[in-house]
Amino acid sequence: MIPLVYHTSYSKLVLPPKHQFPITKYAHLRQHLLESGHALEAQFVSPEPVDAAFIKGVHDPGYVNAFLSGNLSPQAIRRLGFPWSHALVERTLHSLGGSLLTAELAMSHGIALHLAGGYHHAHRDFGSGYCVFNDLVLAARHLIDEGHAGRVMILDCDVHQGDGTATLCADMDDIISVSVHCDSNFPSRKPASDYDVPLQKGLEDDGYLDALEQIFQYLLHLEKPDVILYDAGVDVHHGDRLGHLNISTQGLLRRDKLVLTMARDAGLPLAAVIGGGYSVNPLHLSERHSQLFIAANQVWQGDNE
């Protein structure tokens, strides 16, 4: 069975009224997967929180300490997008642990999926865009430092460029940062990833998938990674509140099947996080995120129903 990583803290954060982040989506997604038959209870694994020392291997120690102790400046909190709370600290540490566990499980199972993650706007000394610490870079560093992999590719298909991943990986030759994103979207300043694929606003399924297939196929041969960390953000969907692309739900499934199939055929383990997705309708959002899990079942277990 494909391991699925989840913790109850993901959706327990209390946010101000009308806050635009859909914090309940993680719990809704888990329930939707179970009710729709796309997942079994036995597949779920719960992560442990990471410790501060580990985070400080990638992020500035002063920033880490300020966040954990609740001493971030008002400006830093505004940039982060979440009000500080003890629940935010618990959620953050468990979600980082979730991405690490997902990466480890992918190495032993070939694939593993995290029902959270994708905090690609977190830079070394500040958080941004609802991202406190960068789980993708932390997971990549963990795999490399523990000897599980020599080279890790972060394939980021969220609609927003992974600016934090780009800056954090600028001096890390063993992590290849790839961002396939809408050019006319957040962040306004886009530092250079190792490979950026800026897409035109309003791009539809076929053009999007062609661009993704070409770059991923090319980079698999050029960079020869040992493992793929895949950010399967669904804010590329035409109905997303914060996305500027025009990808259908079927397009999401085709995208995820494409990435998973290419990784499998190359003999590469793949760890996926669900990334961004913004909708006021929980069912719509669950259906979009569930395409990753449907794709995994079809590609890795031969379930083509």
Coordinates of C-alpha atoms in Angstrom, one line a residue:
M1 CA 0.0 0.0 0.0
I2 CA 1.1 3.6 -0.7
P3 CA 2.0 5.3 2.6
L4 CA -0.1 8.4 3.3
V5 CA 1.2 10.9 5.9
Y6 CA -1.2 13.0 8.0
H7 CA -1.5 14.6 11.4
T8 CA -4.5 16.0 13.1
S9 CA -2.8 19.3 13.9
Y10 CA -2.8 20.3 10.2
S11 CA -6.4 21.5 10.4
K12 CA -6.6 22.6 14.1
L13 CA -5.3 26.1 13.6
V14 CA -7.8 28.7 14.5
L15 CA -7.7 31.6 12.1
P16 CA -9.5 35.0 12.1
P17 CA -12.9 35.2 10.4
K18 CA -12.8 35.6 6.6
H19 CA -9.1 34.6 6.6
Q20 CA -8.5 33.3 3.0
F21 CA -6.4 30.3 3.9
P22 CA -8.6 27.1 3.8
I23 CA -7.1 25.5 7.0
T24 CA -9.7 22.8 7.2
K25 CA -8.8 21.4 3.8
Y26 CA -6.4 18.8 5.2
A27 CA -9.0 17.1 7.4
H28 CA -11.6 17.4 4.6
L29 CA -9.2 15.7 2.2
R30 CA -8.4 12.8 4.5
Q31 CA -12.2 12.2 5.0
H32 CA -12.9 12.5 1.3
L33 CA -10.2 10.0 0.4
L34 CA -11.6 7.5 2.9
E35 CA -15.2 8.0 1.9
S36 CA -14.5 7.9 -1.9
G37 CA -12.5 4.7 -1.5
H38 CA -9.3 6.3 -2.8
A39 CA -7.5 5.5 0.5
L40 CA -7.8 3.0 3.4
E41 CA -7.3 3.8 7.1
A42 CA -4.4 1.4 7.2
Q43 CA -2.4 3.6 4.8
F44 CA -2.2 6.6 7.1
V45 CA 1.0 7.2 9.1
S46 CA 1.3 10.0 11.7
P47 CA 4.6 11.9 11.9
E48 CA 6.6 13.1 14.9
P49 CA 7.5 16.8 15.2
V50 CA 11.0 17.9 14.1
D51 CA 13.3 19.6 16.6
A52 CA 14.7 23.1 16.4
A53 CA 18.2 22.0 15.8
F54 CA 17.3 20.2 12.6
I55 CA 15.4 23.3 11.2
K56 CA 18.5 25.5 12.1
G57 CA 20.5 23.4 9.6
V58 CA 18.6 25.2 6.8
H59 CA 17.1 28.3 8.4
D60 CA 18.6 31.2 10.3
P61 CA 18.8 30.2 14.1
G62 CA 17.6 33.6 15.2
Y63 CA 14.5 33.4 13.0
V64 CA 13.8 29.8 14.2
N65 CA 14.1 30.9 17.8
A66 CA 11.9 33.9 17.3
F67 CA 9.1 31.9 15.7
L68 CA 9.2 29.1 18.3
S69 CA 9.1 31.5 21.2
G70 CA 6.4 33.8 19.7
N71 CA 8.8 36.7 19.4
L72 CA 8.4 37.5 15.7
S73 CA 7.9 41.2 14.8
P74 CA 4.5 42.3 13.7
Q75 CA 6.0 42.9 10.2
A76 CA 7.3 39.3 10.1
I77 CA 3.9 38.0 11.2
R78 CA 2.1 40.0 8.5
R79 CA 4.5 38.7 5.8
L80 CA 4.0 35.2 7.1
G81 CA 0.2 35.5 6.7
F82 CA -0.8 33.6 9.9
P83 CA -1.2 35.0 13.4
W84 CA 1.2 33.4 15.8
S85 CA -0.1 30.8 18.2
H86 CA 1.1 27.7 20.0
A87 CA -1.2 25.7 17.6
L88 CA 0.7 27.2 14.7
V89 CA 4.0 26.0 16.2
E90 CA 2.6 22.5 16.8
R91 CA 1.2 22.4 13.2
T92 CA 4.5 23.6 11.7
L93 CA 6.7 21.2 13.5
H94 CA 4.4 18.2 12.7
S95 CA 4.0 19.2 9.0
L96 CA 7.8 19.5 8.7
G97 CA 8.0 16.1 10.3
G98 CA 5.4 14.9 7.8
S99 CA 7.4 15.9 4.8
L100 CA 10.5 14.2 6.2
L101 CA 8.6 11.0 6.9
T102 CA 7.1 11.1 3.4
A103 CA 10.6 11.4 1.9
E104 CA 11.9 8.5 4.0
L105 CA 8.9 6.3 3.2
A106 CA 9.3 7.1 -0.5
M107 CA 12.9 5.7 -0.4
S108 CA 11.7 2.4 1.0
H109 CA 8.3 2.1 -0.8
G110 CA 9.0 3.9 -4.1
I111 CA 6.3 6.5 -3.4
A112 CA 4.7 8.2 -0.5
L113 CA 2.2 11.1 -0.3
H114 CA 1.8 13.8 2.3
L115 CA -1.6 15.4 3.0
A116 CA 0.1 18.8 3.6
G117 CA 3.4 20.4 2.8
G118 CA 4.8 22.5 0.0
Y119 CA 6.0 25.5 2.0
H120 CA 8.1 26.9 -0.8
H121 CA 7.8 30.6 0.1
A122 CA 9.8 30.2 3.3
H123 CA 13.3 31.8 3.0
R124 CA 16.3 31.4 5.3
D125 CA 15.4 34.1 7.7
F126 CA 11.7 34.9 7.2
G127 CA 8.4 33.2 6.3
S128 CA 6.1 34.3 3.6
G129 CA 2.8 33.3 1.9
Y130 CA 1.6 31.0 4.7
C131 CA 5.0 29.2 4.7
V132 CA 7.0 29.3 8.0
F133 CA 9.9 26.9 7.2
N134 CA 10.7 25.2 3.9
D135 CA 9.8 21.6 4.2
L136 CA 10.9 20.7 0.7
V137 CA 14.5 21.9 1.3
L138 CA 14.6 20.4 4.8
A139 CA 13.4 17.0 3.4
A140 CA 15.9 17.1 0.6
R141 CA 18.8 18.0 3.0
H142 CA 17.7 15.2 5.3
L143 CA 17.8 12.6 2.6
I144 CA 21.3 13.8 1.5
D145 CA 22.8 14.3 4.9
E146 CA 21.6 10.9 6.1
G147 CA 23.1 9.2 3.0
H148 CA 19.8 8.2 1.4
A149 CA 20.4 10.2 -1.7
G150 CA 23.3 12.1 -3.4
R151 CA 21.1 14.4 -5.5
V152 CA 17.5 15.5 -5.0
M153 CA 15.2 17.2 -7.5
I154 CA 12.4 19.4 -6.2
L155 CA 9.8 19.6 -8.9
D156 CA 7.4 22.4 -7.9
C157 CA 4.2 22.6 -9.9
D158 CA 2.4 25.0 -7.6
V159 CA 1.0 28.0 -9.5
H160 CA 3.3 30.3 -7.6
Q161 CA 7.0 30.3 -8.0
G162 CA 9.0 28.6 -5.3
D163 CA 11.0 31.7 -4.4
G164 CA 12.1 30.5 -0.9
T165 CA 13.2 27.2 -2.4
A166 CA 15.2 29.1 -5.0
T167 CA 17.1 31.2 -2.5
L168 CA 17.7 28.4 -0.1
C169 CA 19.1 26.1 -2.8
A170 CA 21.2 28.8 -4.6
D171 CA 24.4 27.4 -3.0
M172 CA 23.3 23.7 -2.8
D173 CA 24.7 21.9 -5.8
D174 CA 23.1 18.6 -4.6
I175 CA 19.5 19.9 -4.7
I176 CA 18.0 20.8 -8.1
S177 CA 15.2 23.3 -7.8
V178 CA 12.6 23.3 -10.6
S179 CA 9.6 25.7 -10.6
V180 CA 6.8 25.4 -13.2
H181 CA 4.6 28.3 -12.4
C182 CA 2.4 31.1 -13.7
D183 CA 4.6 34.1 -14.5
S184 CA 2.1 36.8 -13.6
N185 CA 1.4 35.7 -10.1
F186 CA 2.9 35.9 -6.5
P187 CA 5.7 36.6 -5.7
S188 CA 6.3 39.7 -7.6
R189 CA 10.1 39.3 -7.3
K190 CA 11.1 35.8 -8.5
P191 CA 14.7 34.8 -7.7
A192 CA 16.2 32.3 -10.0
S193 CA 15.6 28.6 -9.4
D194 CA 18.0 26.2 -11.0
Y195 CA 15.3 25.8 -13.6
D196 CA 12.3 28.1 -13.9
V197 CA 9.4 27.5 -16.3
P198 CA 7.3 30.6 -16.3
L199 CA 3.9 30.0 -18.0
Q200 CA 1.5 32.5 -19.6
K201 CA -1.6 33.5 -17.7
G202 CA -4.7 31.5 -18.8
L203 CA -2.7 28.5 -20.2
E204 CA -4.9 25.4 -20.6
D205 CA -4.3 21.7 -20.2
D206 CA -2.5 20.7 -23.3
G207 CA 0.0 23.5 -23.4
Y208 CA 0.6 23.1 -19.7
L209 CA 1.2 19.4 -19.9
D210 CA 3.5 19.7 -23.0
A211 CA 5.7 22.2 -21.2
L212 CA 5.9 20.1 -18.1
E213 CA 6.7 16.9 -19.9
Q214 CA 9.4 18.5 -22.0
I215 CA 11.2 20.1 -19.0
F216 CA 10.9 17.1 -16.7
Q217 CA 12.0 14.6 -19.3
Y218 CA 15.0 16.8 -20.2
L219 CA 16.0 17.4 -16.6
L220 CA 15.8 13.7 -15.6
H221 CA 18.4 12.9 -18.2
L222 CA 20.5 16.0 -17.6
E223 CA 20.6 16.1 -13.8
K224 CA 20.2 12.4 -13.0
P225 CA 18.6 12.9 -9.5
D226 CA 18.3 10.0 -7.1
V227 CA 14.8 11.0 -5.8
I228 CA 12.0 13.4 -6.7
L229 CA 10.2 15.7 -4.2
Y230 CA 7.0 16.7 -6.0
D231 CA 4.9 19.7 -5.0
A232 CA 1.5 18.9 -6.6
G233 CA -0.2 22.2 -6.0
V234 CA -3.8 22.4 -7.3
D235 CA -3.9 26.2 -7.4
V236 CA -3.2 25.9 -11.2
H237 CA -6.9 24.9 -11.4
H238 CA -9.2 27.2 -13.3
G239 CA -11.5 27.6 -10.3
D240 CA -8.8 28.5 -7.8
R241 CA -9.1 31.9 -6.1
L242 CA -5.3 32.6 -6.2
G243 CA -4.3 31.0 -9.5
H244 CA -4.1 32.5 -13.0
L245 CA -3.9 29.3 -15.1
N246 CA -6.8 27.4 -16.6
I247 CA -6.2 23.8 -15.8
S248 CA -9.2 21.4 -15.5
T249 CA -9.7 18.7 -12.9
Q250 CA -8.9 16.1 -15.6
G251 CA -5.8 18.2 -16.3
L252 CA -4.7 17.8 -12.7
L253 CA -5.0 14.0 -13.0
R254 CA -3.1 14.0 -16.3
R255 CA -0.4 16.1 -14.8
D256 CA 0.0 13.9 -11.7
K257 CA 0.0 10.7 -13.7
L258 CA 2.6 12.2 -16.0
V259 CA 5.0 13.1 -13.2
L260 CA 4.5 9.8 -11.3
T261 CA 4.8 7.7 -14.4
M262 CA 8.0 9.4 -15.5
A263 CA 9.5 9.0 -12.1
R264 CA 8.5 5.3 -11.9
D265 CA 9.8 4.5 -15.3
A266 CA 13.1 6.2 -14.5
G267 CA 13.3 4.0 -11.3
L268 CA 13.2 7.1 -9.0
P269 CA 11.5 7.2 -5.7
L270 CA 8.9 10.0 -5.4
A271 CA 7.7 11.9 -2.4
A272 CA 4.7 14.2 -3.0
V273 CA 3.2 17.1 -1.0
I274 CA -0.2 18.6 -1.9
G275 CA 0.9 22.2 -2.1
G276 CA -1.4 25.1 -2.6
G277 CA -5.1 25.1 -3.3
Y278 CA -7.6 27.8 -2.4
S279 CA -11.4 27.5 -2.6
V280 CA -14.3 28.4 -0.3
N281 CA -15.9 25.0 -1.2
P282 CA -14.3 22.2 0.8
L283 CA -15.6 19.5 -1.5
H284 CA -14.3 21.2 -4.7
L285 CA -10.8 21.5 -3.0
S286 CA -10.8 17.9 -1.8
E287 CA -11.7 16.7 -5.3
R288 CA -8.8 18.7 -6.8
H289 CA -6.2 17.5 -4.3
S290 CA -7.5 13.9 -4.5
Q291 CA -6.4 13.7 -8.1
L292 CA -2.8 13.1 -6.8
F293 CA -4.0 10.1 -4.8
I294 CA -6.1 8.8 -7.7
A295 CA -3.0 9.1 -10.0
A296 CA -0.8 7.3 -7.5
N297 CA -3.3 4.4 -7.3
Q298 CA -3.5 4.1 -11.0
V299 CA 0.3 4.5 -11.7
W300 CA 1.7 2.5 -8.8
Q301 CA -1.1 0.0 -8.1
G302 CA -2.6 -0.5 -11.5
D303 CA -6.1 0.8 -10.4
N304 CA -7.6 2.1 -13.7
E305 CA -11.2 2.4 -12.6

